[in-house]
PDB file of C-alpha atoms in Angstrom:
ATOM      1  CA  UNK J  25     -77.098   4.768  51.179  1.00  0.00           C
ATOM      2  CA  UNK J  26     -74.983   2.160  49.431  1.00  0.00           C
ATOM      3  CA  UNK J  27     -75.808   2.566  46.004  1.00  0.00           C
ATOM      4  CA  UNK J  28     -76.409  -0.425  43.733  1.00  0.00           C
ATOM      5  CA  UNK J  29     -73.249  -2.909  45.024  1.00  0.00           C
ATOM      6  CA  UNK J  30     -74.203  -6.513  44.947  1.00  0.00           C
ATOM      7  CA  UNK J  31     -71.888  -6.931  47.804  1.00  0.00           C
ATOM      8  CA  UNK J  32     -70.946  -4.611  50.521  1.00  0.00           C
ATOM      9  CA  UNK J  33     -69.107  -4.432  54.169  1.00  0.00           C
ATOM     10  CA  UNK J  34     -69.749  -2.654  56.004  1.00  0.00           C
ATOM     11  CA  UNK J  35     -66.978  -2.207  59.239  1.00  0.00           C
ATOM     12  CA  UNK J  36     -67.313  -0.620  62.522  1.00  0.00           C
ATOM     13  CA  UNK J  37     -64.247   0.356  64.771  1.00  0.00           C
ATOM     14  CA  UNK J  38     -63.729   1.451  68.236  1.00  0.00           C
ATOM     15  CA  UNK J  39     -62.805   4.717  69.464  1.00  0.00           C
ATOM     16  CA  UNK J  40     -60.762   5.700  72.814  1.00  0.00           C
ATOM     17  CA  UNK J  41     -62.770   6.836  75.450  1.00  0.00           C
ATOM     18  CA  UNK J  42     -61.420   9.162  78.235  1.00  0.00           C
ATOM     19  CA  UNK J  43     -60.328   5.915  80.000  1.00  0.00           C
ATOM     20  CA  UNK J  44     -56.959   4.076  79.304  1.00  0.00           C
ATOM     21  CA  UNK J  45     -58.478   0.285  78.607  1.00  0.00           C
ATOM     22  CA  UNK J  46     -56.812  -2.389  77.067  1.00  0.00           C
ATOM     23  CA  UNK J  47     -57.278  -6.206  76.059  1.00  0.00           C
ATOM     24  CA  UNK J  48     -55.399  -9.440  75.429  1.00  0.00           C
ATOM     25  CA  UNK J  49     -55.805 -12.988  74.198  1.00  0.00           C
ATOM     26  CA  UNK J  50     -54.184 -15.811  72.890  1.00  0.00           C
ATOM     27  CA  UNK J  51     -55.447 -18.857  71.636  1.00  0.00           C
ATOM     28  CA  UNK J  52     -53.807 -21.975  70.483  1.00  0.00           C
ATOM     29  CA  UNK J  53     -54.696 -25.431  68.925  1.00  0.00           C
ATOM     30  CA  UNK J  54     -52.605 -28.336  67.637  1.00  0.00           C
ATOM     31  CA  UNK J  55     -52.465 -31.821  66.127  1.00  0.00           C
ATOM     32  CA  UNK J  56     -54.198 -33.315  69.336  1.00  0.00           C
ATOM     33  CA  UNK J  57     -57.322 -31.589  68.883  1.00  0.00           C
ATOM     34  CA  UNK J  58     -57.250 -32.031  65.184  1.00  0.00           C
ATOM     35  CA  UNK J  59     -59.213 -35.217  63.527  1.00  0.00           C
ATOM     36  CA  UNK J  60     -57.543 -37.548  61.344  1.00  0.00           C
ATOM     37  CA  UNK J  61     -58.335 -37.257  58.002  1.00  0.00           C
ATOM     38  CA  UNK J  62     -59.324 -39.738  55.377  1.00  0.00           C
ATOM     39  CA  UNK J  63     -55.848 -40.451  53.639  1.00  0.00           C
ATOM     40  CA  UNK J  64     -53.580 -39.482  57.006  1.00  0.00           C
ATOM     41  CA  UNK J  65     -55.617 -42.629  58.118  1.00  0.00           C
ATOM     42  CA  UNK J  66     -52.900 -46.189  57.946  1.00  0.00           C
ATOM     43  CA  UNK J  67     -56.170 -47.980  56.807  1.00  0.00           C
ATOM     44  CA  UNK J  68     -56.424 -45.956  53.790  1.00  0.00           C
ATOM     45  CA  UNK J  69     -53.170 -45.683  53.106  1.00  0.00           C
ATOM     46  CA  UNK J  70     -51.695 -42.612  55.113  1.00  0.00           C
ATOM     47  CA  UNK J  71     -49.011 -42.063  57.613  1.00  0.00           C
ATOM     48  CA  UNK J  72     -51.392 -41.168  60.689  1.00  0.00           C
ATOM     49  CA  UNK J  73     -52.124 -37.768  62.103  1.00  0.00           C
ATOM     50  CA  UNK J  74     -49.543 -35.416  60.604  1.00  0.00           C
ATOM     51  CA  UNK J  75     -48.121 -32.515  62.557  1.00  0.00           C
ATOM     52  CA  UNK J  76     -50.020 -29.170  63.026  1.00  0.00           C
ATOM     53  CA  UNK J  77     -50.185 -25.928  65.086  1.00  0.00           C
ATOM     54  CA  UNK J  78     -51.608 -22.621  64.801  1.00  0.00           C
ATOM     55  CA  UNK J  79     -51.176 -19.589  67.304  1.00  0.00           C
ATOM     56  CA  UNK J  80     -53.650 -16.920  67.363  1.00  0.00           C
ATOM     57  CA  UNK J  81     -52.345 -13.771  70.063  1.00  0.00           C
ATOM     58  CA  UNK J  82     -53.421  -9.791  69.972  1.00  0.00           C
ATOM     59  CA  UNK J  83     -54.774  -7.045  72.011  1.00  0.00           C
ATOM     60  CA  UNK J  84     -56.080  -3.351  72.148  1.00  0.00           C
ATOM     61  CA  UNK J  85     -55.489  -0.359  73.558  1.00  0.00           C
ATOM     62  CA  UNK J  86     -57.338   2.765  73.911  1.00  0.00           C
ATOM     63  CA  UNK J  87     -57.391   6.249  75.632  1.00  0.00           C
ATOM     64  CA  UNK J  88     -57.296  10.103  75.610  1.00  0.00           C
ATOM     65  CA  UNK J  89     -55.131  12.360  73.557  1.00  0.00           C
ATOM     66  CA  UNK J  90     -56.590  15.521  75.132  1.00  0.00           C
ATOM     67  CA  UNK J  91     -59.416  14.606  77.510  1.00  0.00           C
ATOM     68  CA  UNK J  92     -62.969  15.405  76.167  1.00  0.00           C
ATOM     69  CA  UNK J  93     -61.472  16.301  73.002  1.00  0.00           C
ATOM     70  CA  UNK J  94     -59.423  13.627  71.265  1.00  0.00           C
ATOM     71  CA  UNK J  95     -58.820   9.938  71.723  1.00  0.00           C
ATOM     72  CA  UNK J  96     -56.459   7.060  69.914  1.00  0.00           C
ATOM     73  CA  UNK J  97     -57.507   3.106  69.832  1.00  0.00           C
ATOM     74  CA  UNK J  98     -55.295   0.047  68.353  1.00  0.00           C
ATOM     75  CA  UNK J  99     -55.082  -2.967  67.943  1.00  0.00           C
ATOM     76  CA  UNK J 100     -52.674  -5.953  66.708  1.00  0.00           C
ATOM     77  CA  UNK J 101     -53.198  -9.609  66.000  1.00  0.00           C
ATOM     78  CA  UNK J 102     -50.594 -12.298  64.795  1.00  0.00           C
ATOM     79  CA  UNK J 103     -51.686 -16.138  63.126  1.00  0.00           C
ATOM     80  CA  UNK J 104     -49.215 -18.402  63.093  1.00  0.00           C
ATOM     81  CA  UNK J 105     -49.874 -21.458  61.663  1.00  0.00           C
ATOM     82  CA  UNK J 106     -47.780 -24.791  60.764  1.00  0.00           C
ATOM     83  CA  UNK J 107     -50.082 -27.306  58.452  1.00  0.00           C
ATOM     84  CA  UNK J 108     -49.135 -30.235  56.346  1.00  0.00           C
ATOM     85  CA  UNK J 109     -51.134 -31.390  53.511  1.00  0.00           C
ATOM     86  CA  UNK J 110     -51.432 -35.336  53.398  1.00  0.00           C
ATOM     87  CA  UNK J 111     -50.677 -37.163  50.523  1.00  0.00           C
ATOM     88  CA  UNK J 112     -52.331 -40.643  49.756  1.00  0.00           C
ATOM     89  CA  UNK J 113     -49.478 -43.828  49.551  1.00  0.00           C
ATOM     90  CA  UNK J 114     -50.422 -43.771  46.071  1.00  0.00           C
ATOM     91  CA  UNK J 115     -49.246 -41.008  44.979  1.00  0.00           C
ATOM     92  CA  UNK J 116     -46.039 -41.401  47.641  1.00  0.00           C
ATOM     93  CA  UNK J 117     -45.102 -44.601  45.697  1.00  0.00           C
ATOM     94  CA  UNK J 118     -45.469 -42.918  42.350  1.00  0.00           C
ATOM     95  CA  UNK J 119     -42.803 -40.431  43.648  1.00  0.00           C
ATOM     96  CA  UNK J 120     -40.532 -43.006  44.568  1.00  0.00           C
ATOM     97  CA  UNK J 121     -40.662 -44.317  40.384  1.00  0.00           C
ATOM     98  CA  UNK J 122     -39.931 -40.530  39.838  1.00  0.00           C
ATOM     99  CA  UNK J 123     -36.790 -40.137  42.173  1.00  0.00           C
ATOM    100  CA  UNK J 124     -34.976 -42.723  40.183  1.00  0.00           C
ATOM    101  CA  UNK J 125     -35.854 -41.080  36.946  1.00  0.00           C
ATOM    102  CA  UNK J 126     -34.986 -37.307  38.427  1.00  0.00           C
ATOM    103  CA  UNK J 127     -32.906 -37.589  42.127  1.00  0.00           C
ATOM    104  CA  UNK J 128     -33.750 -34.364  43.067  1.00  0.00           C
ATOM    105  CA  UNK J 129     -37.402 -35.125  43.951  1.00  0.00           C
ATOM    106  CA  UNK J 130     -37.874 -35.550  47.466  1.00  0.00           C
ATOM    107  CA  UNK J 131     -40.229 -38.074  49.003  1.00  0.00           C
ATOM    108  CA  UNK J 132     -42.432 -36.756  51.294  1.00  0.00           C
ATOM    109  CA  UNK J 133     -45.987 -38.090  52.528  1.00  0.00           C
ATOM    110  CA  UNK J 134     -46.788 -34.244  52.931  1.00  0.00           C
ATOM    111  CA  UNK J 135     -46.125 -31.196  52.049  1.00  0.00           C
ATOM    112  CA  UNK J 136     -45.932 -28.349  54.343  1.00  0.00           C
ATOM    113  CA  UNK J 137     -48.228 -24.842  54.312  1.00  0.00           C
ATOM    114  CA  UNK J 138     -46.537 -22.869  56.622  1.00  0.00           C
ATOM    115  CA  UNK J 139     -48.574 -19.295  56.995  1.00  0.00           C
ATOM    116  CA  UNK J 140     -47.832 -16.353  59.200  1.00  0.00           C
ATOM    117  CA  UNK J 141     -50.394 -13.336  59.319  1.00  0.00           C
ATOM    118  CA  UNK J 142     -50.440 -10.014  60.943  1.00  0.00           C
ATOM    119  CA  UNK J 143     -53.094  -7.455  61.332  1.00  0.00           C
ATOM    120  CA  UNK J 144     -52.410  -3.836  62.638  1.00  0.00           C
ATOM    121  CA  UNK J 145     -55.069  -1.166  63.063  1.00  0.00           C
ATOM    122  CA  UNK J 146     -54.954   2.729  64.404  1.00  0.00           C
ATOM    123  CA  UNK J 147     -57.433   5.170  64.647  1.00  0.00           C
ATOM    124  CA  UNK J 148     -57.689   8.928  66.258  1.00  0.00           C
ATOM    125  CA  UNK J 149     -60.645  10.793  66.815  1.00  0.00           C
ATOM    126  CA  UNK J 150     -60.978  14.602  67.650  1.00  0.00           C
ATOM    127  CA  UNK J 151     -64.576  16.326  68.407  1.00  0.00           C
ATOM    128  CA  UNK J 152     -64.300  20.195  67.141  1.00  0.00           C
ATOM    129  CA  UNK J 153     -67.181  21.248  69.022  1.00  0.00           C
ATOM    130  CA  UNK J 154     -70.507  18.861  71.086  1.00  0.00           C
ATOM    131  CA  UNK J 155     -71.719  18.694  67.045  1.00  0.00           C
ATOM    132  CA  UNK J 156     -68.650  17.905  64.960  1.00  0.00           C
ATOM    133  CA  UNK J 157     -66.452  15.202  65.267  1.00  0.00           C
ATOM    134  CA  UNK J 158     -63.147  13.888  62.983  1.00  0.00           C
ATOM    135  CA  UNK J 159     -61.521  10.373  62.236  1.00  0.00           C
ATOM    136  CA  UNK J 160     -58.482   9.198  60.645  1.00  0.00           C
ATOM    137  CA  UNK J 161     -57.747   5.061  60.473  1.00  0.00           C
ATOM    138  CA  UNK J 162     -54.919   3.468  59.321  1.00  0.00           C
ATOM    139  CA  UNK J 163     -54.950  -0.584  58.993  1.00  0.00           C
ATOM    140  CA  UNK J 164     -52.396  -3.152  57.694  1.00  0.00           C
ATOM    141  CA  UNK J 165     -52.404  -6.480  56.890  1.00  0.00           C
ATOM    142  CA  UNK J 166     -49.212  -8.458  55.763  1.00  0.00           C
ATOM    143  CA  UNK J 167     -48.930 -12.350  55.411  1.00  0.00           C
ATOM    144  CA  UNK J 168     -47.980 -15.373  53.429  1.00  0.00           C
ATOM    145  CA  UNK J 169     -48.929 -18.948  52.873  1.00  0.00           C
ATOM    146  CA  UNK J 170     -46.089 -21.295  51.895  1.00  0.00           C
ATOM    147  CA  UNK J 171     -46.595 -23.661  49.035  1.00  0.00           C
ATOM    148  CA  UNK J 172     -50.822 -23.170  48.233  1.00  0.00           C
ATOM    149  CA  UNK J 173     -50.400 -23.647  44.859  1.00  0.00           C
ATOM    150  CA  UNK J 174     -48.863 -27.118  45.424  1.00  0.00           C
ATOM    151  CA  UNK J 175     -51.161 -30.154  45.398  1.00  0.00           C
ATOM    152  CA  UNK J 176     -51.048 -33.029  46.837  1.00  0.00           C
ATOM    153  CA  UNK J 177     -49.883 -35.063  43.512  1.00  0.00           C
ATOM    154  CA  UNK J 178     -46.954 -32.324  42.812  1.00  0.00           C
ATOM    155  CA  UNK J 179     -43.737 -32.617  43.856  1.00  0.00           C
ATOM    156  CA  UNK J 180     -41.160 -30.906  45.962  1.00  0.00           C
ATOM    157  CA  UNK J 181     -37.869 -30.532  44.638  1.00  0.00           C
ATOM    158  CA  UNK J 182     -34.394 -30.808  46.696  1.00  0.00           C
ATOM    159  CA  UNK J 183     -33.753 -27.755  45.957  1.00  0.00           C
ATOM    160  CA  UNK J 184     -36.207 -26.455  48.593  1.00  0.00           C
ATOM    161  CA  UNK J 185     -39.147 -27.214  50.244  1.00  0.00           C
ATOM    162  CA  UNK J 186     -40.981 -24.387  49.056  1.00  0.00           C
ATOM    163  CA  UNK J 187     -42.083 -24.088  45.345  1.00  0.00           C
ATOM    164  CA  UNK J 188     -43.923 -20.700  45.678  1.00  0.00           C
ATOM    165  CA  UNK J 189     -44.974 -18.453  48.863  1.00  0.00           C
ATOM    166  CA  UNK J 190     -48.161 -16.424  47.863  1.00  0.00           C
ATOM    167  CA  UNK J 191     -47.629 -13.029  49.563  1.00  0.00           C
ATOM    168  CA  UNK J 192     -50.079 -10.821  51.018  1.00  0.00           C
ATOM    169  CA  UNK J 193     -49.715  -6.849  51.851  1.00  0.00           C
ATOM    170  CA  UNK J 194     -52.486  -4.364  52.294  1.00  0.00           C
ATOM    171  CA  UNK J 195     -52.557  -0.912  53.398  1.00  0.00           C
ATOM    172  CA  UNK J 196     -55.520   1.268  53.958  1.00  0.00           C
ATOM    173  CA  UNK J 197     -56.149   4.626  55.330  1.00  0.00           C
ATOM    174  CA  UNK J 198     -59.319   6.247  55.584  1.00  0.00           C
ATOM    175  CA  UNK J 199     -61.068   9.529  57.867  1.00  0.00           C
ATOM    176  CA  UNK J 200     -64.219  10.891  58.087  1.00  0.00           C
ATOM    177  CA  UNK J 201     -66.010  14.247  59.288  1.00  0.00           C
ATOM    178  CA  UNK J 202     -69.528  14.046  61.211  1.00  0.00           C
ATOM    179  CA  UNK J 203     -71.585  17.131  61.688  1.00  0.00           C
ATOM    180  CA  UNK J 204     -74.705  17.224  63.505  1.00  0.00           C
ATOM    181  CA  UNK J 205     -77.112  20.127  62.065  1.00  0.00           C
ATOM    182  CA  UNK J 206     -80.243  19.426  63.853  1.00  0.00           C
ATOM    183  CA  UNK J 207     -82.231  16.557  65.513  1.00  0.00           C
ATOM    184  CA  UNK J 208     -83.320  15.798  62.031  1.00  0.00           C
ATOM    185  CA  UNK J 209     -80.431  15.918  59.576  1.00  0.00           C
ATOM    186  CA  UNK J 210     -76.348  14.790  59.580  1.00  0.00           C
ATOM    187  CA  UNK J 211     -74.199  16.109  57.285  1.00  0.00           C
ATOM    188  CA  UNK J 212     -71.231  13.404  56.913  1.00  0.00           C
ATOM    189  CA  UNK J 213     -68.108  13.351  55.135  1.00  0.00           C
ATOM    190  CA  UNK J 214     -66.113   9.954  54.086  1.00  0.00           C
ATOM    191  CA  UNK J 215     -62.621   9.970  52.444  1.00  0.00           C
TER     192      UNK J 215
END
């Protein structure tokens, strides 16, 4: 069925039903439930636990179009998330010999990683007749991580916090056709 592909994924999404349901959640997590890690730590040279939050919220909703004949489901979900990557006291102290060669590095024991990333789905689905049914999705994904090319021994520059932000869009559509010829054989149609 999947040809020869070393790797494949394989997705399933809801439909609506005849029912208007819907769903929520939120989830959140910060520094205190966060271990220290091995150069944060002051007996290896670090600052302590360095700042950090992420915020996960979404939800779904789903329901006719036309009753017993066509039906619409969503769904949205947002990451927020505010990290710092630790840098040993080594490497700090080599940055302070740097500022006095170049002023415009700043010193920093971290560097932040800001990243923000949102996911929107949509799908419809219409049955022709009890044998034949229709789909059409639509997804979205856009996003961006601040500074992930930046290591721990690079440095930031006055001039900004942020030496690159790696940028993320995606767009996908995709439908399919289902029709049910016997209680033996499916003919089915994917775009």
């Amino acid at each position: 069925e999947y040809g020869k592909a070393s790797v494949m994924i394989v997705l399933a999404t809801k439909s609506g039903s005849n029912n208007l349901h819907g769903s929520g959640f939120v989830q959140g997590r910060n520094q205190a439930m966060t271990a220290t890690d091995y150069f944060s730590q002051p007996a290896h040279g670090g600052i302590g636990k360095l700042p950090f939050s992420r915020l996960q919220y979404g939800g779904s909703i789903g329901g006719p179009i036309i009753k017993d004949k066509a039906w619409f489901f969503g769904s949205a979900e947002r990451v927020q998330q505010s990290f710092n990557l630790p840098r040993p006291d080594s490497l700090y102290q080599q940055l302070q010999i740097l500022q006095t060669v170049n002023p415009s590095v700043l010193l920093t024991h971290s560097i932040p990683q800001d990243s923000r990333d949102l996911l929107i789905q949509g799908k419809v689905n219409y049955q022709f007749r009890a044998n034949q049914t229709f789909f059409v999705k639509y997804a979205m994904q856009s996003g961006y991580v601040n500074n992930d090319a930046v290591t721990a021994g690079r440095a930031l520059l006055a001039t900004g916090a942020l030496t690159d932000q790696n940028q993320l869009k995606v767009f996908t559509g995709t439908g399919g056709w289902t029709w049910v010829l016997s209680p033996t054989a499916v003919n089915q149609l994917s775009l």
